[in-house]
């Protein structure tokens, strides 16, 4: 190579190295902060101690622990029991009792085992245990007007080609931020089979419905048999192209994801499951294995996090959560802005907070780790994607854009037309 060419190549490499150095600094500053965020994998030993303590208290065996029906039967829903297990004081216990009179609570022994001794600001504890701030009377019980979007029993239809079938009001854990708490009565109640049959008939009669979402409550709290009946019925409707299931069991009751359940799911492809991990502490070995069994059964897994003040309203926590999810084959799908549901105001963040989290993700990390931030339109008119502005100006000829780092570019709107050059000329046409 001639000297001058070699120098040019070296210069280019030198520039690339400078740029790479700049990019490394961006990643490393995140990594330093993320190190301090615990996950369900790093706290596993601590959870094992709590698990044994809960088993001793409830008089259960290790086999019992792995049995989801045992987990359900033994959900902790008594303030005295909770206070005993966590070592809560009298005042705190009384508060749980007081809030519990208004809003139902129950915690699977598994989910409770993730609560550490120093629990006050712990994301697991806060999502599970009633908080005195739930007594705030602001907000509405049905801000989405769901009652007005039900053309058939159990059905919520808000979109042209897809709908929800609510099959149960039951959950393994009643989240303190629940956006459907008006449905969570004092009693566990699966929908009547005759009502579900009517919902399925509605789907069958409306050939534009190509996507059916089975949810609740938590759809996976149905028995395998009941679920298989619903999936089988939907599977036989030719225009139902995909089936979806909404469940938080991979997070709150991973024992539910049995090999038998996975065999049922495997028989009715394609099935998409969206779950709800809100914090890296929820990504435990048990949750990872449950997701692995589902993915191996051909289920496509997505996550719908809820943006919650004090839990995941930080760019570092949200980025780490999404990275941990991708490692267990769960694709971040949505981040929901918390609605103004009564008793959940203390969870709400500003929209600006959500936007700055989205800004901190895009470009800085894999596109796979960037979900869509969603605001629900009041009155149940659908989900609105909310994004930082990357389009700075839009003219008929020129669009001004910015990159994730804020570099501004102008690009043309319409591609310049040079079609005339390629039109056959008159000579060719006649010749
Ligand atoms: C969220 C929702 C869906 C699914 O919406 P996608 O954006 O397709 O995930 C369907 N029906 C109702 C009523 C919903 O609220």
Short mmCIF file of C-alpha atoms and ligand atoms in Angstrom, two decimals:
data_model
loop_
_atom_site.label_atom_id
_atom_site.label_comp_id
_atom_site.label_asym_id
_atom_site.label_seq_id
_atom_site.Cartn_x
_atom_site.Cartn_y
_atom_site.Cartn_z
CA UNK A 1 0.00 0.00 0.00
CA UNK A 2 1.19 3.46 -0.78
CA UNK A 3 1.99 5.65 2.21
CA UNK A 4 -0.79 8.12 1.53
CA UNK A 5 -3.50 5.42 1.31
CA UNK A 6 -2.27 3.80 4.48
CA UNK A 7 -2.47 7.11 6.31
CA UNK A 8 -6.06 7.61 5.10
CA UNK A 9 -7.07 4.17 6.39
CA UNK A 10 -5.41 4.86 9.74
CA UNK A 11 -7.24 8.17 10.02
CA UNK A 12 -10.58 6.49 9.45
CA UNK A 13 -9.82 3.83 12.03
CA UNK A 14 -8.73 6.56 14.44
CA UNK A 15 -12.06 8.36 14.01
CA UNK A 16 -13.97 5.13 14.55
CA UNK A 17 -12.01 4.50 17.73
CA UNK A 18 -12.85 7.96 19.06
CA UNK A 19 -16.52 7.39 18.30
CA UNK A 20 -16.46 3.94 19.90
CA UNK A 21 -14.89 5.46 23.01
CA UNK A 22 -17.74 7.96 23.21
CA UNK A 23 -20.31 5.15 22.86
CA UNK A 24 -18.58 3.07 25.52
CA UNK A 25 -18.82 5.94 27.98
CA UNK A 26 -22.61 6.07 27.45
CA UNK A 27 -22.96 2.34 28.15
CA UNK A 28 -20.55 2.34 31.08
CA UNK A 29 -22.35 5.12 32.92
CA UNK A 30 -25.54 3.04 32.72
CA UNK A 31 -23.70 -0.10 33.81
CA UNK A 32 -22.31 1.58 36.93
CA UNK A 33 -25.84 2.56 38.02
CA UNK A 34 -27.43 -0.74 37.01
CA UNK A 35 -25.03 -2.71 39.18
CA UNK A 36 -26.79 -1.36 42.25
CA UNK A 37 -30.20 -2.67 41.06
CA UNK A 38 -30.89 -6.09 42.55
CA UNK A 39 -32.67 -8.77 40.54
CA UNK A 40 -34.52 -11.93 41.48
CA UNK A 41 -31.41 -13.85 40.50
CA UNK A 42 -29.02 -11.92 42.76
CA UNK A 43 -31.38 -12.15 45.75
CA UNK A 44 -32.17 -15.84 45.34
CA UNK A 45 -30.45 -16.97 48.56
CA UNK A 46 -32.34 -14.41 50.61
CA UNK A 47 -35.67 -15.56 49.09
CA UNK A 48 -34.86 -19.20 49.93
CA UNK A 49 -34.64 -18.32 53.62
CA UNK A 50 -37.99 -16.51 53.51
CA UNK A 51 -39.51 -19.42 51.59
CA UNK A 52 -38.52 -21.87 54.32
CA UNK A 53 -39.87 -19.52 56.97
CA UNK A 54 -43.24 -19.31 55.18
CA UNK A 55 -43.37 -23.08 54.67
CA UNK A 56 -42.69 -23.63 58.38
CA UNK A 57 -45.37 -21.11 59.30
CA UNK A 58 -47.99 -22.63 56.97
CA UNK A 59 -46.95 -26.21 57.64
CA UNK A 60 -46.21 -27.01 54.00
CA UNK A 61 -43.61 -29.18 52.26
CA UNK A 62 -41.34 -28.37 49.34
CA UNK A 63 -43.70 -30.37 47.11
CA UNK A 64 -46.62 -28.29 48.35
CA UNK A 65 -44.70 -25.16 47.39
CA UNK A 66 -44.40 -26.31 43.78
CA UNK A 67 -48.14 -27.12 43.59
CA UNK A 68 -49.97 -24.05 42.26
CA UNK A 69 -53.24 -25.08 43.87
CA UNK A 70 -51.52 -25.25 47.25
CA UNK A 71 -50.12 -21.77 46.54
CA UNK A 72 -53.62 -20.49 45.76
CA UNK A 73 -55.27 -22.12 48.76
CA UNK A 74 -52.59 -20.68 51.00
CA UNK A 75 -52.60 -17.13 49.70
CA UNK A 76 -51.85 -14.80 52.59
CA UNK A 77 -54.86 -12.56 53.14
CA UNK A 78 -54.92 -12.08 56.87
CA UNK A 79 -53.13 -9.09 58.37
CA UNK A 80 -52.15 -11.09 61.46
CA UNK A 81 -50.48 -13.80 59.38
CA UNK A 82 -48.72 -11.21 57.24
CA UNK A 83 -47.52 -9.35 60.36
CA UNK A 84 -46.22 -12.60 61.87
CA UNK A 85 -44.28 -13.53 58.74
CA UNK A 86 -42.77 -10.11 58.06
CA UNK A 87 -42.46 -8.97 61.68
CA UNK A 88 -44.77 -5.98 61.22
CA UNK A 89 -45.72 -3.75 64.10
CA UNK A 90 -49.24 -3.27 65.44
CA UNK A 91 -49.86 0.10 63.74
CA UNK A 92 -48.81 -1.24 60.39
CA UNK A 93 -50.95 -4.33 60.80
CA UNK A 94 -54.00 -2.21 61.67
CA UNK A 95 -53.48 -0.18 58.51
CA UNK A 96 -53.41 -3.28 56.35
CA UNK A 97 -56.65 -4.40 57.98
CA UNK A 98 -58.28 -1.03 57.43
CA UNK A 99 -57.38 -0.79 53.73
CA UNK A 100 -58.22 -4.47 53.26
CA UNK A 101 -61.82 -3.73 54.24
CA UNK A 102 -62.12 -1.50 51.18
CA UNK A 103 -59.87 -3.21 48.62
CA UNK A 104 -59.26 -6.90 48.56
CA UNK A 105 -55.74 -8.22 48.94
CA UNK A 106 -54.12 -11.67 48.77
CA UNK A 107 -50.49 -12.67 48.20
CA UNK A 108 -49.23 -16.02 46.97
CA UNK A 109 -46.68 -17.55 49.36
CA UNK A 110 -44.24 -17.54 46.42
CA UNK A 111 -44.56 -13.80 45.80
CA UNK A 112 -44.32 -13.08 49.53
CA UNK A 113 -41.10 -15.11 49.68
CA UNK A 114 -39.47 -12.39 47.55
CA UNK A 115 -39.98 -9.78 50.30
CA UNK A 116 -36.80 -9.04 52.30
CA UNK A 117 -36.55 -8.24 56.04
CA UNK A 118 -36.07 -4.57 55.31
CA UNK A 119 -39.24 -4.32 53.29
CA UNK A 120 -40.55 -0.77 53.51
CA UNK A 121 -39.56 0.49 50.09
CA UNK A 122 -39.21 -2.91 48.51
CA UNK A 123 -40.89 -3.14 45.08
CA UNK A 124 -42.32 -6.60 45.81
CA UNK A 125 -43.76 -5.56 49.17
CA UNK A 126 -45.23 -2.38 47.78
CA UNK A 127 -46.99 -4.12 44.88
CA UNK A 128 -48.47 -6.73 47.22
CA UNK A 129 -49.31 -5.18 50.60
CA UNK A 130 -52.17 -2.69 51.10
CA UNK A 131 -51.03 0.89 51.64
CA UNK A 132 -52.88 3.55 53.59
CA UNK A 133 -52.72 5.87 50.55
CA UNK A 134 -55.23 3.61 48.81
CA UNK A 135 -57.88 5.36 50.91
CA UNK A 136 -57.43 8.55 48.82
CA UNK A 137 -60.79 9.11 47.20
CA UNK A 138 -59.53 10.73 44.00
CA UNK A 139 -59.84 8.98 40.67
CA UNK A 140 -62.56 6.85 39.18
CA UNK A 141 -63.33 3.16 39.52
CA UNK A 142 -63.93 2.74 35.80
CA UNK A 143 -62.01 5.51 33.99
CA UNK A 144 -62.08 3.47 30.81
CA UNK A 145 -65.83 3.09 30.77
CA UNK A 146 -65.34 -0.61 30.23
CA UNK A 147 -68.93 -1.22 31.17
CA UNK A 148 -69.93 0.59 27.95
CA UNK A 149 -67.79 -1.46 25.61
CA UNK A 150 -69.31 -4.88 26.17
CA UNK A 151 -71.42 -6.10 23.22
CA UNK A 152 -71.65 -9.64 24.66
CA UNK A 153 -71.15 -11.26 28.08
CA UNK A 154 -67.47 -11.20 29.19
CA UNK A 155 -66.48 -9.26 26.06
CA UNK A 156 -64.70 -5.89 25.93
CA UNK A 157 -64.51 -4.59 22.39
CA UNK A 158 -62.69 -1.37 21.73
CA UNK A 159 -61.05 -2.11 18.39
CA UNK A 160 -62.08 -3.12 14.86
CA UNK A 161 -60.42 -6.52 14.59
CA UNK A 162 -59.77 -7.75 18.12
CA UNK A 163 -61.42 -8.04 21.49
CA UNK A 164 -61.01 -9.24 25.06
CA UNK A 165 -62.83 -12.10 26.75
CA UNK A 166 -62.76 -11.76 30.55
CA UNK A 167 -62.85 -15.29 31.90
CA UNK A 168 -62.30 -14.75 35.62
CA UNK A 169 -61.91 -12.11 38.31
CA UNK A 170 -59.39 -14.24 40.15
CA UNK A 171 -55.68 -13.49 40.53
CA UNK A 172 -52.79 -15.18 42.31
CA UNK A 173 -52.01 -11.80 43.88
CA UNK A 174 -54.18 -8.72 43.91
CA UNK A 175 -51.76 -6.00 42.82
CA UNK A 176 -52.05 -2.76 44.77
CA UNK A 177 -51.89 -0.82 41.51
CA UNK A 178 -54.65 -2.91 39.87
CA UNK A 179 -56.39 -0.90 37.16
CA UNK A 180 -59.41 -3.19 37.20
CA UNK A 181 -59.97 -3.28 40.92
CA UNK A 182 -63.68 -2.68 40.49
CA UNK A 183 -63.87 -6.25 39.11
CA UNK A 184 -62.05 -7.73 42.06
CA UNK A 185 -64.93 -8.46 44.38
CA UNK A 186 -64.70 -10.22 47.70
CA UNK A 187 -65.26 -13.61 46.07
CA UNK A 188 -63.24 -15.52 43.51
CA UNK A 189 -65.48 -15.89 40.54
CA UNK A 190 -64.78 -17.54 37.20
CA UNK A 191 -67.13 -16.47 34.41
CA UNK A 192 -70.02 -18.88 33.83
CA UNK A 193 -69.32 -21.32 31.02
CA UNK A 194 -72.58 -20.28 29.39
CA UNK A 195 -71.38 -16.65 29.33
CA UNK A 196 -68.02 -17.64 27.86
CA UNK A 197 -69.88 -19.71 25.27
CA UNK A 198 -71.88 -16.59 24.34
CA UNK A 199 -68.65 -14.60 24.04
CA UNK A 200 -67.18 -17.27 21.75
CA UNK A 201 -70.39 -17.26 19.69
CA UNK A 202 -70.03 -13.49 19.30
CA UNK A 203 -66.51 -14.02 17.96
CA UNK A 204 -67.73 -16.73 15.60
CA UNK A 205 -70.49 -14.46 14.27
CA UNK A 206 -68.17 -11.53 13.60
CA UNK A 207 -65.68 -12.56 10.98
CA UNK A 208 -63.59 -9.39 11.34
CA UNK A 209 -62.38 -10.56 14.77
CA UNK A 210 -59.01 -12.09 13.97
CA UNK A 211 -57.34 -11.68 17.39
CA UNK A 212 -58.91 -12.81 20.68
CA UNK A 213 -57.36 -11.91 24.02
CA UNK A 214 -58.33 -14.15 26.94
CA UNK A 215 -57.84 -12.29 30.20
CA UNK A 216 -59.41 -11.39 33.55
CA UNK A 217 -58.36 -11.26 36.36
CA UNK A 218 -55.72 -13.77 35.42
CA UNK A 219 -56.64 -16.13 32.60
CA UNK A 220 -54.24 -18.84 33.76
CA UNK A 221 -56.14 -19.29 37.00
CA UNK A 222 -58.60 -21.38 35.03
CA UNK A 223 -58.04 -25.13 35.11
CA UNK A 224 -56.19 -26.74 32.21
CA UNK A 225 -59.46 -28.38 31.09
CA UNK A 226 -61.45 -25.16 31.08
CA UNK A 227 -58.70 -23.31 29.25
CA UNK A 228 -58.39 -26.10 26.72
CA UNK A 229 -62.10 -25.90 26.01
CA UNK A 230 -61.89 -22.14 25.33
CA UNK A 231 -58.73 -22.40 23.23
CA UNK A 232 -60.18 -25.34 21.27
CA UNK A 233 -63.40 -23.47 20.52
CA UNK A 234 -61.49 -20.40 19.32
CA UNK A 235 -59.08 -22.56 17.35
CA UNK A 236 -61.95 -23.97 15.31
CA UNK A 237 -63.15 -20.52 14.21
CA UNK A 238 -61.43 -20.03 10.84
CA UNK A 239 -61.16 -16.24 11.06
CA UNK A 240 -59.47 -16.27 14.49
CA UNK A 241 -55.86 -15.96 13.38
CA UNK A 242 -54.21 -15.55 16.77
CA UNK A 243 -55.09 -16.17 20.41
CA UNK A 244 -53.63 -14.16 23.22
CA UNK A 245 -53.60 -14.77 26.97
CA UNK A 246 -53.17 -12.14 29.66
CA UNK A 247 -51.63 -13.50 32.85
CA UNK A 248 -49.33 -12.42 35.64
CA UNK A 249 -48.68 -15.97 36.82
CA UNK A 250 -45.10 -16.10 35.47
CA UNK A 251 -44.44 -13.28 37.98
CA UNK A 252 -46.74 -14.02 40.90
CA UNK A 253 -47.30 -17.79 40.62
CA UNK A 254 -44.75 -19.40 38.27
CA UNK A 255 -45.76 -22.81 39.66
CA UNK A 256 -48.91 -22.47 37.53
CA UNK A 257 -46.87 -22.97 34.37
CA UNK A 258 -46.83 -26.77 34.59
CA UNK A 259 -45.67 -29.12 31.82
CA UNK A 260 -49.34 -30.19 31.49
CA UNK A 261 -50.48 -26.61 30.90
CA UNK A 262 -47.70 -26.16 28.35
CA UNK A 263 -48.90 -29.27 26.52
CA UNK A 264 -52.36 -27.72 26.25
CA UNK A 265 -50.92 -24.44 24.93
CA UNK A 266 -48.74 -26.26 22.43
CA UNK A 267 -51.84 -27.75 20.77
CA UNK A 268 -53.43 -24.42 19.74
CA UNK A 269 -50.85 -22.25 17.99
CA UNK A 270 -50.27 -19.42 17.48
CA UNK A 271 -50.56 -18.28 21.10
CA UNK A 272 -49.17 -15.00 22.42
CA UNK A 273 -48.89 -14.47 26.17
CA UNK A 274 -48.45 -11.04 27.66
CA UNK A 275 -47.40 -10.91 31.28
CA UNK A 276 -46.50 -8.10 33.67
CA UNK A 277 -43.02 -7.84 35.14
CA UNK A 278 -42.56 -4.42 36.72
CA UNK A 279 -39.17 -4.74 38.40
CA UNK A 280 -35.98 -6.79 37.92
CA UNK A 281 -36.53 -8.29 41.41
CA UNK A 282 -39.40 -10.25 39.86
CA UNK A 283 -37.08 -11.99 37.42
CA UNK A 284 -36.30 -14.97 39.66
CA UNK A 285 -35.07 -18.46 38.74
CA UNK A 286 -38.68 -19.69 39.09
CA UNK A 287 -40.02 -16.98 36.78
CA UNK A 288 -37.21 -17.62 34.30
CA UNK A 289 -37.99 -21.35 34.22
CA UNK A 290 -41.72 -20.72 33.79
CA UNK A 291 -41.04 -18.43 30.82
CA UNK A 292 -38.67 -21.00 29.41
CA UNK A 293 -41.34 -23.72 29.54
CA UNK A 294 -43.82 -21.42 27.79
CA UNK A 295 -41.36 -20.41 25.09
CA UNK A 296 -40.41 -24.05 24.54
CA UNK A 297 -44.12 -24.80 24.03
CA UNK A 298 -44.10 -22.32 21.15
CA UNK A 299 -45.73 -19.46 23.02
CA UNK A 300 -44.52 -15.97 22.07
CA UNK A 301 -43.95 -13.97 25.25
CA UNK A 302 -44.37 -10.24 25.76
CA UNK A 303 -44.34 -7.93 28.75
CA UNK A 304 -46.73 -5.14 29.68
CA UNK A 305 -45.16 -3.18 32.51
CA UNK A 306 -47.05 -0.51 34.39
CA UNK A 307 -45.10 2.67 35.09
CA UNK A 308 -45.21 2.92 38.89
CA UNK A 309 -43.84 5.70 41.07
CA UNK A 310 -41.05 4.43 43.30
CA UNK A 311 -40.91 1.03 41.57
CA UNK A 312 -39.74 1.49 38.00
CA UNK A 313 -40.00 5.22 37.25
CA UNK A 314 -36.26 5.39 36.69
CA UNK A 315 -34.40 4.98 33.39
CA UNK A 316 -31.90 2.60 34.99
CA UNK A 317 -34.49 0.28 36.54
CA UNK A 318 -36.60 0.19 33.40
CA UNK A 319 -33.61 -0.51 31.17
CA UNK A 320 -32.37 -3.24 33.47
CA UNK A 321 -35.86 -4.76 33.63
CA UNK A 322 -36.04 -4.90 29.85
CA UNK A 323 -32.59 -6.44 29.59
CA UNK A 324 -33.46 -9.11 32.17
CA UNK A 325 -36.67 -9.86 30.28
CA UNK A 326 -34.92 -10.34 26.95
CA UNK A 327 -32.58 -12.79 28.65
CA UNK A 328 -35.57 -14.93 29.63
CA UNK A 329 -37.13 -14.68 26.15
CA UNK A 330 -39.77 -12.10 27.03
CA UNK A 331 -40.03 -9.18 24.63
CA UNK A 332 -40.95 -5.84 26.25
CA UNK A 333 -44.21 -4.85 24.52
CA UNK A 334 -45.85 -1.98 26.39
CA UNK A 335 -45.20 0.36 29.28
CA UNK A 336 -48.58 1.58 30.52
CA UNK A 337 -49.02 4.99 31.99
CA UNK A 338 -51.01 4.40 35.19
CA UNK A 339 -54.66 5.41 34.82
CA UNK A 340 -56.50 7.51 37.36
CA UNK A 341 -58.12 4.55 39.10
CA UNK A 342 -59.43 5.18 42.61
CA UNK A 343 -57.03 4.03 45.28
CA UNK A 344 -54.00 4.05 42.99
CA UNK A 345 -53.13 7.76 42.77
CA UNK A 346 -49.93 7.33 44.76
CA UNK A 347 -48.60 5.18 41.93
CA UNK A 348 -49.04 7.74 39.20
CA UNK A 349 -46.08 9.46 37.63
CA UNK A 350 -46.05 12.42 35.29
CA UNK A 351 -46.16 11.77 31.57
CA UNK A 352 -42.83 13.62 31.39
CA UNK A 353 -41.29 10.89 33.54
CA UNK A 354 -42.51 8.25 31.11
CA UNK A 355 -41.21 10.23 28.16
CA UNK A 356 -37.77 10.67 29.66
CA UNK A 357 -37.59 6.92 30.27
CA UNK A 358 -38.42 6.30 26.61
CA UNK A 359 -35.78 8.87 25.64
CA UNK A 360 -33.23 7.03 27.79
CA UNK A 361 -33.95 3.73 26.07
CA UNK A 362 -34.12 4.45 22.35
CA UNK A 363 -30.71 4.24 20.75
CA UNK A 364 -28.94 3.74 24.05
CA UNK A 365 -29.97 0.08 24.04
CA UNK A 366 -31.31 -2.65 21.73
CA UNK A 367 -34.51 -1.83 19.91
CA UNK A 368 -35.79 -5.12 21.33
CA UNK A 369 -35.55 -3.58 24.79
CA UNK A 370 -37.68 -0.58 23.81
CA UNK A 371 -41.41 -1.13 24.38
CA UNK A 372 -44.13 1.32 23.38
CA UNK A 373 -45.25 3.77 26.06
CA UNK A 374 -49.05 3.78 26.15
CA UNK A 375 -51.61 6.17 27.53
CA UNK A 376 -55.21 5.02 27.61
CA UNK A 377 -57.71 7.45 26.14
CA UNK A 378 -60.39 8.45 28.64
CA UNK A 379 -63.71 6.78 27.99
CA UNK A 380 -62.23 3.62 26.54
CA UNK A 381 -61.37 4.91 23.08
CA UNK A 382 -58.14 3.00 22.92
CA UNK A 383 -54.44 3.07 23.55
CA UNK A 384 -52.37 6.07 22.54
CA UNK A 385 -48.65 5.60 21.86
CA UNK A 386 -46.64 8.42 23.40
CA UNK A 387 -43.13 9.07 22.19
CA UNK A 388 -40.38 11.65 22.47
CA UNK A 389 -40.34 13.84 19.38
CA UNK A 390 -37.88 12.75 16.76
CA UNK A 391 -39.58 14.78 14.03
CA UNK A 392 -38.66 18.43 14.61
CA UNK A 393 -40.34 19.86 11.52
CA UNK A 394 -42.32 18.52 8.60
CA UNK A 395 -42.65 20.46 5.35
CA UNK A 396 -43.93 19.31 2.01
CA UNK A 397 -40.39 19.04 0.68
CA UNK A 398 -38.16 18.65 3.74
CA UNK A 399 -38.44 16.81 7.07
CA UNK A 400 -36.19 17.78 9.98
CA UNK A 401 -35.34 14.90 12.29
CA UNK A 402 -33.10 14.30 15.25
CA UNK A 403 -31.26 11.16 16.37
CA UNK A 404 -31.29 9.59 19.84
CA UNK A 405 -28.25 11.77 20.65
CA UNK A 406 -29.86 14.92 19.34
CA UNK A 407 -28.02 15.27 16.03
CA UNK A 408 -30.30 17.15 13.67
CA UNK A 409 -30.74 16.20 10.01
CA UNK A 410 -32.83 17.34 7.10
CA UNK A 411 -34.05 14.75 4.64
CA UNK A 412 -36.38 15.16 1.72
CA UNK A 413 -40.00 14.19 2.18
CA UNK A 414 -40.89 12.98 -1.32
CA UNK A 415 -38.08 11.25 -3.19
CA UNK A 416 -37.01 13.55 -6.05
CA UNK A 417 -38.72 12.49 -9.23
CA UNK A 418 -36.46 11.58 -12.11
CA UNK A 419 -38.91 9.20 -13.74
CA UNK A 420 -38.80 11.22 -16.99
CA UNK A 421 -35.24 10.12 -17.56
CA UNK A 422 -36.42 6.56 -17.84
CA UNK A 423 -39.47 7.13 -20.03
CA UNK A 424 -38.90 5.73 -23.53
CA UNK A 425 -38.35 8.63 -25.93
CA UNK A 426 -40.36 9.21 -29.04
CA UNK A 427 -37.87 7.46 -31.37
CA UNK A 428 -37.94 4.28 -29.35
CA UNK A 429 -41.72 4.28 -29.27
CA UNK A 430 -42.10 4.51 -33.03
CA UNK A 431 -39.01 2.61 -33.97
C1 LIG B 1 -55.39 -3.43 25.07
C2 LIG B 1 -56.58 -3.98 24.45
C3 LIG B 1 -56.50 -4.84 23.34
C4 LIG B 1 -55.18 -5.24 22.73
O1 LIG B 1 -54.55 -4.13 22.20
P1 LIG B 1 -53.18 -4.26 21.40
O2 LIG B 1 -52.71 -2.85 21.25
O3 LIG B 1 -53.50 -4.92 20.10
O4 LIG B 1 -52.25 -5.10 22.22
C5 LIG B 1 -57.66 -5.30 22.81
N1 LIG B 1 -58.86 -4.96 23.30
C6 LIG B 1 -58.97 -4.13 24.35
C7 LIG B 1 -60.33 -3.79 24.85
C8 LIG B 1 -57.85 -3.61 24.97
O5 LIG B 1 -57.97 -2.79 26.02
#
